[in-house]
PDB file of C-alpha atoms in Angstrom:
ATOM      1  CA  UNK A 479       0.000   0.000   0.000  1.00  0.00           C
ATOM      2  CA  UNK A 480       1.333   3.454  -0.621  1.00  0.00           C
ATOM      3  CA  UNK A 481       1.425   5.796   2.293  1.00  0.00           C
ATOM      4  CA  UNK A 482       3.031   9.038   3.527  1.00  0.00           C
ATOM      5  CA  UNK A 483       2.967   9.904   7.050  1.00  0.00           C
ATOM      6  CA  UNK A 484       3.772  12.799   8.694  1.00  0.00           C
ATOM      7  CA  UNK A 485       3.517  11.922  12.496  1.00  0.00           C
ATOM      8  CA  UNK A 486       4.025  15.728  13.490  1.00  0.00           C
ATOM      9  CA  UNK A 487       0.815  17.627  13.112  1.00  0.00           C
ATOM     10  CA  UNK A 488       2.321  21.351  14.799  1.00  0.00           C
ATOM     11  CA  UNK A 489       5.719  21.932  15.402  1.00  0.00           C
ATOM     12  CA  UNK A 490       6.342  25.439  16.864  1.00  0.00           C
ATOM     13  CA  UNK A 491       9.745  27.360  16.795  1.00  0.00           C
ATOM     14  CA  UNK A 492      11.447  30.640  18.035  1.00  0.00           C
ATOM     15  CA  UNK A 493      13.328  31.971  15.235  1.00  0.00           C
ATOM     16  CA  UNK A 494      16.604  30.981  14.969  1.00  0.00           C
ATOM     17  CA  UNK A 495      15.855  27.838  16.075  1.00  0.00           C
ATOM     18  CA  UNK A 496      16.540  24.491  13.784  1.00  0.00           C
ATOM     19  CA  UNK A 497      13.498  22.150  13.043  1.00  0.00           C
ATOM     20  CA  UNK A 498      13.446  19.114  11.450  1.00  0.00           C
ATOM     21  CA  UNK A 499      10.205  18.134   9.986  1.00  0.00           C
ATOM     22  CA  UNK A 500       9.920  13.672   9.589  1.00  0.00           C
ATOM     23  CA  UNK A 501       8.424  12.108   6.648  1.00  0.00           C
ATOM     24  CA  UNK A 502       7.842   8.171   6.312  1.00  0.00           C
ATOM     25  CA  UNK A 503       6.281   6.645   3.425  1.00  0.00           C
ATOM     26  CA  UNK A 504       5.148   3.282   2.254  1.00  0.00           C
ATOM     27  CA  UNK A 505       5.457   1.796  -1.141  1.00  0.00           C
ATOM     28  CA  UNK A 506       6.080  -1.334  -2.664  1.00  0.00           C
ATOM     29  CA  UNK A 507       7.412   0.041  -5.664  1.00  0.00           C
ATOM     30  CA  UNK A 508      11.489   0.062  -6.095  1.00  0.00           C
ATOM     31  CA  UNK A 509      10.731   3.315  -8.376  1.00  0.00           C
ATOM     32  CA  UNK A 510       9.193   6.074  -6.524  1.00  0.00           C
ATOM     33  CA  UNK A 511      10.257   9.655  -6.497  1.00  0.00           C
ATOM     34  CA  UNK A 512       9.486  11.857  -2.623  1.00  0.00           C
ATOM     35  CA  UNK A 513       8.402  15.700  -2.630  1.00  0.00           C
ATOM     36  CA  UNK A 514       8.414  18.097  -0.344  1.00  0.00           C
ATOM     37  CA  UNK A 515       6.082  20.968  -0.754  1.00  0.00           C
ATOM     38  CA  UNK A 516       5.479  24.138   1.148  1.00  0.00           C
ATOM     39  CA  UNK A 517       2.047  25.877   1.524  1.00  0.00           C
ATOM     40  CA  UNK A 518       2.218  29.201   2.961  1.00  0.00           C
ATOM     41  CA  UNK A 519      -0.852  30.848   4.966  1.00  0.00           C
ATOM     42  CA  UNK A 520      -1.799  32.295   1.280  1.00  0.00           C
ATOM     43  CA  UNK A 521      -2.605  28.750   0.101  1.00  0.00           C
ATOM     44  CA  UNK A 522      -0.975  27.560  -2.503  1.00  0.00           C
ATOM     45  CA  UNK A 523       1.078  24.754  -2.981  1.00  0.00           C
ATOM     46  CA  UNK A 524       5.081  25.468  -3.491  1.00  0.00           C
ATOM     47  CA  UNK A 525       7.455  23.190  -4.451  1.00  0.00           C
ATOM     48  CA  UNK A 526      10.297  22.698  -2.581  1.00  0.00           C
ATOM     49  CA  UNK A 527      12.194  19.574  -3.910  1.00  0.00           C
ATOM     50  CA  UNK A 528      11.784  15.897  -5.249  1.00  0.00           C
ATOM     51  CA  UNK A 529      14.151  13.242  -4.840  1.00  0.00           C
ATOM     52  CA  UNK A 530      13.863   9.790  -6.687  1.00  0.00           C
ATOM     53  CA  UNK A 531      14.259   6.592  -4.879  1.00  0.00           C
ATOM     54  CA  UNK A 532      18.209   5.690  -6.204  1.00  0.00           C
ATOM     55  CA  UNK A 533      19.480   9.067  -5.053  1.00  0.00           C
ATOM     56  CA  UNK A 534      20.296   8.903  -1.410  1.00  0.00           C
ATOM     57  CA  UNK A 535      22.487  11.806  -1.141  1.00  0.00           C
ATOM     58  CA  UNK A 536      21.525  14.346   0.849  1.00  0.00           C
ATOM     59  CA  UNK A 537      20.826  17.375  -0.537  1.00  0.00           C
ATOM     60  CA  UNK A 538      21.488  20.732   0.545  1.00  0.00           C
ATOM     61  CA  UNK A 539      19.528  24.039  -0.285  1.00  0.00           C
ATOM     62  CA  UNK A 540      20.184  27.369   1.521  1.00  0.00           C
ATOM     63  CA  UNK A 541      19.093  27.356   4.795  1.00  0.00           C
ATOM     64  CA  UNK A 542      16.921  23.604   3.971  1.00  0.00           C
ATOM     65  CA  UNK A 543      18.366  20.201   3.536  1.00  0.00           C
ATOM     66  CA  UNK A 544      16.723  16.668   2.912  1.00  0.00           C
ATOM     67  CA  UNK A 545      17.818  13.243   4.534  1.00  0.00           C
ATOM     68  CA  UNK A 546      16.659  10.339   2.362  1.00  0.00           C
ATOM     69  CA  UNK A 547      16.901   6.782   3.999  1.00  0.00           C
ATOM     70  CA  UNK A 548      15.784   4.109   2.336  1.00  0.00           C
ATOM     71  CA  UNK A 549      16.255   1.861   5.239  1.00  0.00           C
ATOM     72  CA  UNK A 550      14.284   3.695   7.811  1.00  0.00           C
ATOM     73  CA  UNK A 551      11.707   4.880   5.007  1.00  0.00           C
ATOM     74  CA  UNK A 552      12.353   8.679   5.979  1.00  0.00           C
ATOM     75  CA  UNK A 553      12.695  11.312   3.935  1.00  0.00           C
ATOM     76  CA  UNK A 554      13.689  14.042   6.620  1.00  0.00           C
ATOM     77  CA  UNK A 555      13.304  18.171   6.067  1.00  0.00           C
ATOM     78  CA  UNK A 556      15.404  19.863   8.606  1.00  0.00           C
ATOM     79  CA  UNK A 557      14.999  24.339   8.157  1.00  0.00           C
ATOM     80  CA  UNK A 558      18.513  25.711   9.607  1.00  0.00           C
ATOM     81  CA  UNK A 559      18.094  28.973  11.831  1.00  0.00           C
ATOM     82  CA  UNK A 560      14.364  29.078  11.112  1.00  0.00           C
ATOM     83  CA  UNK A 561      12.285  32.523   9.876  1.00  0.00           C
ATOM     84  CA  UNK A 562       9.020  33.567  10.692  1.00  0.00           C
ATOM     85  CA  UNK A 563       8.247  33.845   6.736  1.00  0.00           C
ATOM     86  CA  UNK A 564       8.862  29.784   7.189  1.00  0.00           C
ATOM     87  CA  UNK A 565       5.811  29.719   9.009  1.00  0.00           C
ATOM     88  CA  UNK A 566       3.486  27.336   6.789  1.00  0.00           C
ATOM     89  CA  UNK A 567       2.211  24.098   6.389  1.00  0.00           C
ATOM     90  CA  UNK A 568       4.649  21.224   4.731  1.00  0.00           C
ATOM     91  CA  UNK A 569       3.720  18.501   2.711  1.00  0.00           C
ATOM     92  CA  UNK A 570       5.778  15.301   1.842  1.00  0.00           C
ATOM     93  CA  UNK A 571       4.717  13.319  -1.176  1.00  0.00           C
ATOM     94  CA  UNK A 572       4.772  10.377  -2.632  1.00  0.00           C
ATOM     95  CA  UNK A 573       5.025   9.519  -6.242  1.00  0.00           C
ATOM     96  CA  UNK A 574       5.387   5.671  -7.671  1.00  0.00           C
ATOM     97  CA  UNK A 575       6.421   4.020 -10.372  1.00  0.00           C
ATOM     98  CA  UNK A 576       8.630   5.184 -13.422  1.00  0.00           C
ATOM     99  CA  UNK A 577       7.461   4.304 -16.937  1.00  0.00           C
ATOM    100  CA  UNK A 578       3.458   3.569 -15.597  1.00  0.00           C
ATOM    101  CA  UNK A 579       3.596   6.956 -13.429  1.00  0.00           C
ATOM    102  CA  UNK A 580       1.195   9.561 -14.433  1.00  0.00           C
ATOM    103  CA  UNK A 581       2.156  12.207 -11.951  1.00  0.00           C
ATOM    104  CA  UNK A 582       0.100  11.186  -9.145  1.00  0.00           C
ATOM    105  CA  UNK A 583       1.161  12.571  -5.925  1.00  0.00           C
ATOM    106  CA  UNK A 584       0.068  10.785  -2.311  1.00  0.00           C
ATOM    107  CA  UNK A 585       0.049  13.732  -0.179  1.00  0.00           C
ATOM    108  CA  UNK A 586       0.877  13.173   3.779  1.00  0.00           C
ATOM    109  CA  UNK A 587      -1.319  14.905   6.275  1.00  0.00           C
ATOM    110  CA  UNK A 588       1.205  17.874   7.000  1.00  0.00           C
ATOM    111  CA  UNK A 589       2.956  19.406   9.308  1.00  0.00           C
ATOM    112  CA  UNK A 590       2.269  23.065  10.148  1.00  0.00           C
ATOM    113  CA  UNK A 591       5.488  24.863  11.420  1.00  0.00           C
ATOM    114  CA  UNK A 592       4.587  28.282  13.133  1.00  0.00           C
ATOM    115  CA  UNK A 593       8.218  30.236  13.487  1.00  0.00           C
ATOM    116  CA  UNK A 594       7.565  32.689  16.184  1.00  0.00           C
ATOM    117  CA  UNK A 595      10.083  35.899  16.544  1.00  0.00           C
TER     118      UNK A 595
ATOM    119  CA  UNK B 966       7.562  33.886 -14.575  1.00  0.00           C
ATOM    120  CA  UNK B 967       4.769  31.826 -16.358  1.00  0.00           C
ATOM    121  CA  UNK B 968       1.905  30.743 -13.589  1.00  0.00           C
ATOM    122  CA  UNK B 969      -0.804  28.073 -13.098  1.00  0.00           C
ATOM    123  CA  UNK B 970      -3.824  30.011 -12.721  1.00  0.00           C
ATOM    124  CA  UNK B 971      -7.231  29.260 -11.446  1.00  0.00           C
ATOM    125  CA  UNK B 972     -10.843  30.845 -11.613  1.00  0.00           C
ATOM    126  CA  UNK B 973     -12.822  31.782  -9.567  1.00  0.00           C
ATOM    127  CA  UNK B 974     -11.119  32.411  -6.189  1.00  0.00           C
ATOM    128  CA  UNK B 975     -14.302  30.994  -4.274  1.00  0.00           C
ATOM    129  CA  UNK B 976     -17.560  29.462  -5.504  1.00  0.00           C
ATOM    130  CA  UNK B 977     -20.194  29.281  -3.567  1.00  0.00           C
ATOM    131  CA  UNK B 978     -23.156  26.838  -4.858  1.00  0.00           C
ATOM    132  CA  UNK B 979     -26.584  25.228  -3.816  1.00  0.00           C
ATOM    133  CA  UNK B 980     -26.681  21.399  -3.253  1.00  0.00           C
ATOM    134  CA  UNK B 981     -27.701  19.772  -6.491  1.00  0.00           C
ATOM    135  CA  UNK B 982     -26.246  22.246  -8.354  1.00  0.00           C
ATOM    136  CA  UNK B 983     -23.075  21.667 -11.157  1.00  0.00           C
ATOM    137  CA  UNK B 984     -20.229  23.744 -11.342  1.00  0.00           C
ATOM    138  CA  UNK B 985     -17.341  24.545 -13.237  1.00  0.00           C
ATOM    139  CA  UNK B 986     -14.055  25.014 -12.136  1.00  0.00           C
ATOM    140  CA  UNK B 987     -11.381  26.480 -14.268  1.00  0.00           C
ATOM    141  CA  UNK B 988      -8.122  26.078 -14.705  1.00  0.00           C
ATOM    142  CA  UNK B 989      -5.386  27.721 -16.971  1.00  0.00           C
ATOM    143  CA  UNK B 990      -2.005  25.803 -16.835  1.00  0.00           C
ATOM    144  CA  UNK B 991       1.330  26.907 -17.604  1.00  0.00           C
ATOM    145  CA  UNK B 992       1.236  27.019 -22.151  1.00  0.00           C
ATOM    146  CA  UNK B 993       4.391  24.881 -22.722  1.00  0.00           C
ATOM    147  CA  UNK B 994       2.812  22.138 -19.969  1.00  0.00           C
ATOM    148  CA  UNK B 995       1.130  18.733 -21.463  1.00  0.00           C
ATOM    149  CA  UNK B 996       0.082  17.187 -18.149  1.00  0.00           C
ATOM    150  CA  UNK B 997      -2.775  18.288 -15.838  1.00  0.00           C
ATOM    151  CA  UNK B 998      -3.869  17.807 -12.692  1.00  0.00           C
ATOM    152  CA  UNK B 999      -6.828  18.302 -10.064  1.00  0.00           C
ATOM    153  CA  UNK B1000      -6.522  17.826  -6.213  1.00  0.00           C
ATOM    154  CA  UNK B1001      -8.823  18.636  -3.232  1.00  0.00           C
ATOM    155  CA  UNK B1002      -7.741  19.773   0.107  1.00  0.00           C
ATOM    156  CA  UNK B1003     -10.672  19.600   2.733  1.00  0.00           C
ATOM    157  CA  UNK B1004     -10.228  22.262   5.232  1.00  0.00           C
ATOM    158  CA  UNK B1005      -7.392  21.095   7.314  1.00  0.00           C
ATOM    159  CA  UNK B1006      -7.055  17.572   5.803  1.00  0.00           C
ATOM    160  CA  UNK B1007      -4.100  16.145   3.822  1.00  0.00           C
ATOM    161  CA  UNK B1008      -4.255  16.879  -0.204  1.00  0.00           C
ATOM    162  CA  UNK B1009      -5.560  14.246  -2.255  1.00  0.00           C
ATOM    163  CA  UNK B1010      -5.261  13.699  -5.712  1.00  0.00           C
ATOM    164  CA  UNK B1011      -8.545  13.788  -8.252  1.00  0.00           C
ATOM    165  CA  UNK B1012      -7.506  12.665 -11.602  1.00  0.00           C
ATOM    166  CA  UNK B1013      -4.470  13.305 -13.874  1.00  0.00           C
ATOM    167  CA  UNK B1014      -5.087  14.289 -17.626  1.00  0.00           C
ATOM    168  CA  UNK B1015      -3.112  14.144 -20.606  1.00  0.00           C
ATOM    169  CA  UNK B1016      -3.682  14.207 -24.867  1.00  0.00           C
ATOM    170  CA  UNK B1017      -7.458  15.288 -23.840  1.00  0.00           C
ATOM    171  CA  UNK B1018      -7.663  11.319 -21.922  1.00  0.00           C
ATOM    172  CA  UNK B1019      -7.979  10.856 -18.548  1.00  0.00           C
ATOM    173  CA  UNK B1020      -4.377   8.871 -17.423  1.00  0.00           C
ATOM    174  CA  UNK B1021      -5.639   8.043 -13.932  1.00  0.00           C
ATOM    175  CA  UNK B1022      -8.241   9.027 -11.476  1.00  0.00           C
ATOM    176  CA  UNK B1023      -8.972   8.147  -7.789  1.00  0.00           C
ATOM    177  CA  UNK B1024     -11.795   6.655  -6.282  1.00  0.00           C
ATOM    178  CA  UNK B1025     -12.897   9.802  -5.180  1.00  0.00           C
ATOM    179  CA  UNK B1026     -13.423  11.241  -8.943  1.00  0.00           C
ATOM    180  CA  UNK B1027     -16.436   9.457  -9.272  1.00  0.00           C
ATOM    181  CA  UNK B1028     -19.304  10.567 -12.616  1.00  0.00           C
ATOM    182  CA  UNK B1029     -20.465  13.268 -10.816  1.00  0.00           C
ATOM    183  CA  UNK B1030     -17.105  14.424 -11.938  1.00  0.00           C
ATOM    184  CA  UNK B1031     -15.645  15.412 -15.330  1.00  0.00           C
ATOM    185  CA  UNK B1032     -12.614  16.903 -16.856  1.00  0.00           C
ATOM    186  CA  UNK B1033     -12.166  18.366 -20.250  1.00  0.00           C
ATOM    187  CA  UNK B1034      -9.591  20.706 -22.274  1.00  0.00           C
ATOM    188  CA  UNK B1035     -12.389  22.674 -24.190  1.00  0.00           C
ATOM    189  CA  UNK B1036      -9.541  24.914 -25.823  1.00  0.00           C
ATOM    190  CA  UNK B1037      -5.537  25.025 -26.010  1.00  0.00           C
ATOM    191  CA  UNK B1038      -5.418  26.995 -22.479  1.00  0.00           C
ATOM    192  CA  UNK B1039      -8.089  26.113 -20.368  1.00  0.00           C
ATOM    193  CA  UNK B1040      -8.248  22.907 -18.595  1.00  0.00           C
ATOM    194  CA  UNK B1041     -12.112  22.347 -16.424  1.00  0.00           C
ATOM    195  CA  UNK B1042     -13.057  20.427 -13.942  1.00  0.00           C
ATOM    196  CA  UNK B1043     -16.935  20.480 -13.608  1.00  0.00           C
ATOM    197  CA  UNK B1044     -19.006  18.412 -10.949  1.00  0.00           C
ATOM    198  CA  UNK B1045     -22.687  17.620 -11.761  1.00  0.00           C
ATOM    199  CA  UNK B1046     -24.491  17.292  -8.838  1.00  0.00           C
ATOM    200  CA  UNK B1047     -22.903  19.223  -5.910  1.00  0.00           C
ATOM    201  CA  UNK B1048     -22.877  17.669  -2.579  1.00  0.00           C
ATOM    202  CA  UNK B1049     -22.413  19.326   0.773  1.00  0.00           C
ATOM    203  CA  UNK B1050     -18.793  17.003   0.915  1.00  0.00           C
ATOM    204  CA  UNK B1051     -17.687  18.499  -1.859  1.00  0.00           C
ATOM    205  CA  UNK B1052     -16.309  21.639  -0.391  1.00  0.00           C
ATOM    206  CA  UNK B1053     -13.101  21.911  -0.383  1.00  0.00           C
ATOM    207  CA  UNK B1054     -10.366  24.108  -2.006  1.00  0.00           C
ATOM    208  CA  UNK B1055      -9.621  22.340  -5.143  1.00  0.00           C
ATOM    209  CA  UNK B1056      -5.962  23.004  -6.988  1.00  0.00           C
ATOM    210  CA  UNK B1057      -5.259  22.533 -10.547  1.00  0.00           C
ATOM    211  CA  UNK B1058      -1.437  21.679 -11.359  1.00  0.00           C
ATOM    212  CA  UNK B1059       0.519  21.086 -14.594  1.00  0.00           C
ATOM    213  CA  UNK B1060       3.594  19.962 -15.426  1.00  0.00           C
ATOM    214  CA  UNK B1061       5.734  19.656 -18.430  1.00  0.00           C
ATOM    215  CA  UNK B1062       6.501  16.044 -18.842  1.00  0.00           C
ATOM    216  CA  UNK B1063       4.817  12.717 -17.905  1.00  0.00           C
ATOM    217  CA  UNK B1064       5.512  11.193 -14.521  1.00  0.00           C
ATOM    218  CA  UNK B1065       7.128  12.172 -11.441  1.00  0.00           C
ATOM    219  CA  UNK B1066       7.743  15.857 -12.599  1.00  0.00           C
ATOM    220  CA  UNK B1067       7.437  18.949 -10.641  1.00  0.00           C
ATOM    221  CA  UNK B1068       3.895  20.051 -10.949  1.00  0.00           C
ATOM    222  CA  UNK B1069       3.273  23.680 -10.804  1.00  0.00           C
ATOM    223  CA  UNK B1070      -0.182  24.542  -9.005  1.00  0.00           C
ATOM    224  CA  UNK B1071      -2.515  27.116  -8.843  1.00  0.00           C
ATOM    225  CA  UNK B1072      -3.627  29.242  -6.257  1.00  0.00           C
ATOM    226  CA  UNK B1073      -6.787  27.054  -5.626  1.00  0.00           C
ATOM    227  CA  UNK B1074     -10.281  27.491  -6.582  1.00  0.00           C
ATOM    228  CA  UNK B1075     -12.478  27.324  -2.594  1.00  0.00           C
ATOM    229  CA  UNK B1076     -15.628  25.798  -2.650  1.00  0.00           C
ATOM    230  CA  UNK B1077     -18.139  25.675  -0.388  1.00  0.00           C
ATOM    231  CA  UNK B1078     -21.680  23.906  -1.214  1.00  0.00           C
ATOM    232  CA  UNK B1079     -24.381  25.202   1.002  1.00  0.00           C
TER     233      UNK B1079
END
């Protein structure tokens, strides 16, 4: 069964602070690509990064980086020194299969991150 | 820097009634999309659309729902028969290639069936 969970429904932060925000998914696919997308108090969705399932490097960004284990299932987002305009909701995603995929994204349930100054 | 955009902003309908959602994706983009968010709840896809054929749909995208691309820039989602459990802010999303692509979405198109 595919499955993204994000076990942290409301993290809250002072600014400055560094949060890491946990993703775990489920899939039986050897395929599968992982999101990460950002959705700011205005709404819409933003994308932040995807990551396919034979890339385990970590990747860095800026102030954001992503730690993809395949063993533990994770697909980690950790925000260095955290800014109140990072205050939003975060969604992991899941996306399986390679030559039968037709885009279809399994969205976790979120994690809202409220970066207080 | 080209946009997904989405009309209107917020619907507000009668039970029973049909409505029309649109949906103008980025012009070099092939693939479309529809998702609902419920208020609060996790995003959930709708049905994925490509060469004017549905490619997949969920369970949720049952026949009270339809998707068309009437012209080369608009891209609709209609439902026939509202329901109170339809509203929900619904997002359009394109991308430019098939598969696990980045998908660019809209702003969101809230509905709320009274």
């Amino acid at each position: 069964a595919q499955k993204v969970t994000q076990a942290q429904t409301e993290i809250s932060v002072v600014e400055k602070e560094d949060v890491t925000l946990d993703c775990v998914y489920e899939t039986r696919d050897t395929t599968y690509y992982l999101f990460w997308y950002k959705q700011p108090p205005s709404g819409e969705l933003v994308f932040l990064i995807r990551r396919n399932s034979f890339d385990e490097q970590n990747e860095i960004s800026g102030r954001y980086s992503w730690n993809f284990q395949k063993s533990t299932s994770s697909f980690n987002f950790t925000i260095t020194a955290s800014q109140v305009v990072d205050s939003a909701v975060y969604f992991c995603a899941l996306s399986e299969g390679d030559s039968s995929n037709t885009g279809k994204l399994i969205f976790g349930q979120g994690t809202t991150l409220q970066v207080k100054p | 820097e080209p946009e997904v955009t989405q009309t209107p902003s917020h619907q507000v309908t009668q039970m029973g009634q049909e409505v029309i959602l649109r949906c103008v994706p980025i012009s070099n983009h092939l693939y479309f999309y529809w998702y609902r968010q419920i208020l609060g709840q996790k995003v959930e896809f709708l049905v994925s659309f490509y060469n004017n054929e549905i490619s997949e749909k969920s369970e949720i995208f049952d026949d009270q729902f339809s998707v068309e691309r009437p012209d080369g820039s608009n891209f609709t989602l209609k439902i026939r028969s509202t329901k109170l459990e339809d509203s929900a802010m619904y997002f359009c999303a394109s991308s430019e290639d098939r598969g696990p692509y980045e998908q660019y979405f809209g702003p969101g198109t809230r509905l709320t069936v009274t």
